[in-house]
Coordinates of C-alpha atoms in Angstrom, one line a residue:
M1 CA 30.0 7.6 -1.0
I2 CA 28.4 4.3 -0.2
Y3 CA 28.0 2.2 -3.1
G4 CA 28.0 4.9 -5.8
Y5 CA 24.8 6.7 -4.3
Q6 CA 24.7 10.2 -5.1
P7 CA 21.6 12.6 -4.7
K8 CA 20.3 13.9 -7.6
K9 CA 20.4 17.8 -8.3
S10 CA 16.9 19.2 -8.4
G11 CA 15.7 19.1 -11.9
A12 CA 17.9 16.1 -12.9
I13 CA 15.2 13.5 -12.7
G14 CA 14.3 12.3 -16.4
C15 CA 16.8 11.2 -19.1
R16 CA 19.4 10.5 -16.3
L17 CA 17.4 7.9 -14.7
L18 CA 18.6 4.2 -15.5
R19 CA 15.6 2.4 -14.0
I20 CA 13.1 1.9 -11.4
L21 CA 14.0 -0.4 -8.6
L22 CA 11.3 -2.5 -6.8
L23 CA 12.5 -3.5 -3.4
I24 CA 10.2 -5.4 -1.0
C25 CA 10.6 -5.5 2.6
V26 CA 9.6 -8.5 4.3
E27 CA 9.2 -9.4 8.0
L28 CA 12.8 -11.1 8.6
V29 CA 15.6 -9.5 6.6
A30 CA 17.7 -12.5 7.8
A31 CA 15.8 -14.7 5.4
F32 CA 17.8 -13.6 2.8
T33 CA 21.2 -15.3 2.4
A34 CA 24.1 -15.1 0.2
E35 CA 23.7 -18.7 -0.9
A36 CA 19.7 -18.2 -1.9
Q37 CA 19.6 -14.7 -3.1
P38 CA 22.1 -12.5 -5.3
F39 CA 22.5 -9.6 -3.1
M40 CA 24.9 -7.8 -1.5
C41 CA 23.9 -5.8 1.6
R42 CA 25.1 -2.9 3.5
Q43 CA 23.4 -2.3 6.9
F44 CA 23.0 0.9 8.8
S45 CA 21.8 1.5 12.0
A46 CA 22.0 4.1 14.9
N47 CA 25.8 3.4 15.2
D48 CA 26.2 5.0 11.6
G49 CA 24.2 8.0 12.5
L50 CA 20.6 7.0 12.2
P51 CA 18.4 8.3 15.3
S52 CA 17.1 4.7 15.7
S53 CA 17.9 1.0 14.1
Y54 CA 14.3 0.6 14.0
C55 CA 13.4 1.9 10.6
F56 CA 9.7 2.1 9.4
T57 CA 9.8 3.9 5.6
S58 CA 12.0 5.8 3.1
I59 CA 11.4 8.1 0.5
Q60 CA 13.8 9.8 -2.3
D61 CA 12.9 13.4 -2.6
R62 CA 13.3 15.5 -5.8
D63 CA 16.5 17.0 -4.7
G64 CA 17.8 13.5 -4.7
Y65 CA 17.9 13.1 -0.5
L66 CA 17.2 9.9 1.2
W67 CA 14.8 10.5 3.8
V68 CA 14.3 7.6 6.5
G69 CA 11.5 7.5 9.1
T70 CA 12.6 5.8 12.3
Y71 CA 11.2 5.2 15.6
G72 CA 13.3 8.0 17.1
G73 CA 13.2 10.7 14.3
V74 CA 13.8 11.3 10.9
A75 CA 17.1 11.2 9.0
R76 CA 18.0 12.8 5.7
F77 CA 20.8 11.0 4.1
D78 CA 23.2 12.7 1.5
G79 CA 25.1 10.0 0.1
A80 CA 27.7 10.1 3.1
T81 CA 26.0 11.2 6.3
F82 CA 22.8 11.3 8.0
K83 CA 21.3 14.6 9.3
N84 CA 18.6 13.7 12.0
F85 CA 15.4 15.7 13.1
T86 CA 13.5 15.1 16.0
V87 CA 10.7 16.8 18.3
N88 CA 13.7 18.9 19.4
D89 CA 13.8 20.4 15.9
G90 CA 10.1 20.8 15.5
L91 CA 8.9 17.4 14.5
V92 CA 5.5 16.5 15.8
N93 CA 6.5 12.9 16.9
N94 CA 9.7 11.2 16.9
Q95 CA 7.9 7.9 15.5
A96 CA 7.9 8.7 11.8
L97 CA 5.7 6.0 9.7
S98 CA 5.0 7.3 6.3
F99 CA 6.3 9.8 3.7
C100 CA 4.9 11.9 0.9
Q101 CA 6.2 14.9 -1.2
D102 CA 3.6 17.0 -3.0
K103 CA 4.0 18.9 -6.3
D104 CA 4.9 21.9 -4.4
Q105 CA 8.0 19.9 -2.9
N106 CA 6.5 20.0 0.6
L107 CA 7.5 16.7 2.4
W108 CA 4.6 15.3 4.6
I109 CA 5.7 13.2 7.4
G110 CA 3.2 10.9 9.4
T111 CA 4.1 9.9 12.7
F112 CA 2.5 8.1 15.4
N113 CA 0.8 11.1 16.8
G114 CA 0.1 13.9 14.0
I115 CA 1.6 15.1 10.6
S116 CA 4.6 17.2 10.2
I117 CA 5.0 19.3 6.8
W118 CA 8.7 20.2 6.0
K119 CA 8.5 23.1 3.9
Q120 CA 11.3 25.6 3.3
G121 CA 13.7 24.1 6.2
R122 CA 10.7 24.3 8.9
F123 CA 8.1 22.2 10.2
R124 CA 4.5 22.8 10.4
N125 CA 2.4 20.2 12.4
I126 CA -1.2 19.0 12.2
T127 CA -2.5 17.1 15.2
M128 CA -6.3 17.4 15.0
A129 CA -8.9 16.6 12.5
G130 CA -11.6 18.8 13.8
K131 CA -11.9 17.4 17.4
I132 CA -10.5 14.0 16.5
P133 CA -6.7 13.5 17.2
I134 CA -4.6 12.4 14.1
E135 CA -2.7 9.1 15.3
R136 CA -0.9 6.5 13.5
V137 CA -0.4 7.9 10.3
F138 CA 0.8 4.7 8.3
G139 CA 0.2 5.7 4.6
M140 CA -0.2 8.9 2.5
T141 CA -0.3 9.8 -1.3
Q142 CA -1.2 12.7 -3.5
T143 CA -3.7 12.3 -6.1
R144 CA -3.8 13.7 -9.6
D145 CA -6.1 16.7 -8.3
G146 CA -3.5 17.7 -6.0
R147 CA -5.1 16.5 -2.5
I148 CA -2.9 14.8 -0.1
W149 CA -4.8 11.6 1.4
A150 CA -3.3 10.3 4.7
T151 CA -4.6 6.9 6.7
C152 CA -4.5 7.1 10.3
E153 CA -6.3 5.2 13.2
K154 CA -9.6 6.8 13.0
G155 CA -10.0 6.8 9.3
L156 CA -9.2 8.4 5.9
L157 CA -7.8 12.0 6.1
V158 CA -7.9 14.4 2.8
F159 CA -6.1 17.6 2.6
K160 CA -6.9 20.2 -0.2
N161 CA -3.5 21.6 0.5
A162 CA -0.8 22.0 2.9
E163 CA -2.7 25.2 4.6
T164 CA -6.1 23.9 5.0
P165 CA -7.5 21.7 7.7
P166 CA -8.3 18.0 6.8
T167 CA -11.8 16.0 6.3
L168 CA -12.1 12.5 7.9
Y169 CA -14.0 9.8 6.3
Q170 CA -14.9 6.8 8.5
L171 CA -17.7 4.7 7.1
D172 CA -18.3 2.0 4.6
T173 CA -21.1 1.4 2.3
E174 CA -23.2 -0.1 5.2
N175 CA -22.3 3.1 7.2
Q176 CA -19.9 0.9 9.5
P177 CA -17.1 2.5 10.7
V178 CA -13.6 1.6 9.1
T179 CA -10.5 2.3 11.2
H180 CA -6.9 1.3 12.0
L181 CA -6.0 2.2 8.3
W182 CA -2.7 1.3 6.9
G183 CA -2.0 2.0 3.1
V184 CA -3.5 4.2 0.5
C185 CA -2.9 4.7 -3.2
Q186 CA -4.9 6.0 -6.4
T187 CA -5.5 3.5 -9.2
P188 CA -5.1 4.3 -12.7
S189 CA -8.6 5.0 -13.1
G190 CA -8.7 7.7 -10.4
Q191 CA -10.1 5.8 -7.3
L192 CA -8.5 5.1 -4.2
L193 CA -7.3 1.6 -2.6
V194 CA -7.2 1.6 1.0
S195 CA -6.1 -1.0 3.6
N196 CA -6.3 -1.5 7.2
T197 CA -5.2 -4.4 9.5
Y198 CA -7.3 -6.9 8.1
K199 CA -9.0 -5.6 4.9
L200 CA -8.8 -4.0 1.5
F201 CA -11.2 -1.4 0.4
L202 CA -12.0 0.6 -2.6
F203 CA -12.6 4.3 -1.5
D204 CA -15.4 5.9 -4.0
K205 CA -18.0 8.5 -3.4
N206 CA -16.8 8.9 0.0
R207 CA -17.6 5.7 1.0
F208 CA -15.5 2.3 1.6
S209 CA -16.4 -0.9 -0.1
E210 CA -14.5 -4.2 0.7
I211 CA -12.7 -5.9 -2.0
K212 CA -12.1 -9.6 -1.3
Y213 CA -10.5 -12.8 -2.9
P214 CA -12.6 -14.7 -5.2
N215 CA -13.2 -17.1 -2.6
G216 CA -14.4 -14.7 -0.3
Q217 CA -11.5 -14.3 2.0
S218 CA -10.7 -10.6 3.2
V219 CA -7.2 -9.3 1.8
E220 CA -4.9 -8.6 4.9
A221 CA -3.1 -5.8 3.0
R222 CA -0.3 -4.0 4.7
C223 CA 1.0 -1.7 1.9
L224 CA -0.2 -0.3 -1.7
V225 CA 1.9 1.1 -4.5
R226 CA 1.2 2.1 -7.8
L227 CA 3.8 0.9 -10.5
G228 CA 2.8 2.6 -13.7
N229 CA -0.6 1.1 -14.7
Q230 CA 0.0 -1.9 -12.2
M231 CA -1.2 -1.8 -8.5
L232 CA 0.9 -3.9 -6.3
I233 CA -0.5 -4.8 -2.5
G234 CA 1.9 -5.9 0.3
T235 CA 0.1 -8.5 2.4
Y236 CA 0.3 -10.3 5.7
E237 CA 0.5 -13.8 4.7
Q238 CA -0.1 -13.7 0.7
G239 CA 3.1 -11.9 -0.4
V240 CA 2.5 -9.4 -3.0
L241 CA -0.8 -9.2 -5.0
D242 CA -1.6 -7.4 -8.3
Y243 CA -5.2 -5.5 -8.4
K244 CA -7.2 -5.0 -11.6
A245 CA -10.8 -4.0 -11.7
G246 CA -11.8 -5.4 -8.4
T247 CA -9.4 -8.4 -8.7
V248 CA -6.6 -9.6 -6.8
T249 CA -3.7 -11.8 -8.1
P250 CA -0.6 -13.2 -6.4
L251 CA 2.8 -12.2 -7.5
Y252 CA 6.5 -12.8 -7.1
A253 CA 5.3 -15.9 -4.7
S254 CA 8.4 -17.8 -5.9
I255 CA 11.0 -15.5 -5.2
L256 CA 9.8 -14.3 -1.9
P257 CA 11.6 -15.5 1.4
L258 CA 8.7 -15.0 3.3
N259 CA 4.8 -13.8 2.6
C260 CA 4.6 -10.9 5.1
V261 CA 5.5 -7.9 3.4
Y262 CA 5.2 -4.8 5.2
S263 CA 6.7 -2.1 3.1
I264 CA 7.3 -1.8 -0.9
S265 CA 9.5 1.1 -2.1
L266 CA 9.8 2.6 -5.6
L267 CA 13.1 4.3 -5.6
I268 CA 14.2 6.1 -8.7
T269 CA 18.1 6.0 -8.7
A270 CA 21.1 6.8 -11.0
S271 CA 22.7 3.5 -10.3
D272 CA 22.1 0.1 -9.5
C273 CA 21.3 0.5 -5.9
G274 CA 18.0 0.3 -4.1
W275 CA 17.4 1.6 -0.3
Q276 CA 14.7 -0.4 1.9
P277 CA 13.9 -0.1 5.6
T278 CA 13.4 -2.8 7.8
R279 CA 12.1 -3.5 11.3
A280 CA 15.6 -3.7 12.6
L281 CA 18.0 -1.9 10.3
F282 CA 18.4 0.2 7.3
V283 CA 19.7 -2.0 4.5
L284 CA 21.2 -1.0 0.9
I285 CA 20.5 -3.6 -1.4
K286 CA 22.7 -3.9 -4.7
A287 CA 22.7 -6.8 -7.2
K288 CA 25.9 -8.7 -7.3
P289 CA 27.7 -8.7 -10.7
P290 CA 27.1 -11.9 -12.7
Y291 CA 30.8 -12.9 -12.6

């Protein structure tokens, strides 16, 4: 067992949880040094059983397993060993970019070419939205009404459930195409925040409207996550932002070693441990004791 990580049994989430850890993946993990940051790191790579050392995303499922999306397939970690899944096992594509577990405990896996749904030990693959191929699925979320939303190269996909084909939305309030999407997350008010390579959008009434800084500059958002009633935005140059009612405000600027934030993971654990993918390795981060 590594640093006390133990997968939780199904249904154990709740009173046993000690805390939620917010971990931020920056462009260069090498910026964290023992002298500058009070963390101990254990790095995992292909030499430890991952299908690739290039890790892009992670999720902890409701059974407590840790899933890691890499550019060589998907790995499921039980606290001791990795079990890997690739196209040879039915995965639609080996470059896994995003995860989402729905209310029925199906695990959705967004990849470079298509979406795989892990259900009862098997993959079901979706590669088309009508006549449009589904590519580069960087973000997924389930909204309160049960629908699954996924960002992709051509726009924003929505699935009523795991069995029905998706609908694709592409236009903003001026009927201009919105493409190359990255993140998606539901706000406390029920609307959707969506990001692409260069902009941040509010998606409402089936249209995208851009959200900007007070000075009119576009927000180069990379990832979106909701923490309770707080919306966090990882950006390309401005670190982490807080979003409230159409306004963005910088957060954590004094503690980030770099301002390029590609991934924010909220992982619920039963110990003082958190897991975070990086662009080169998969890193376990644990705070050092204060003595």
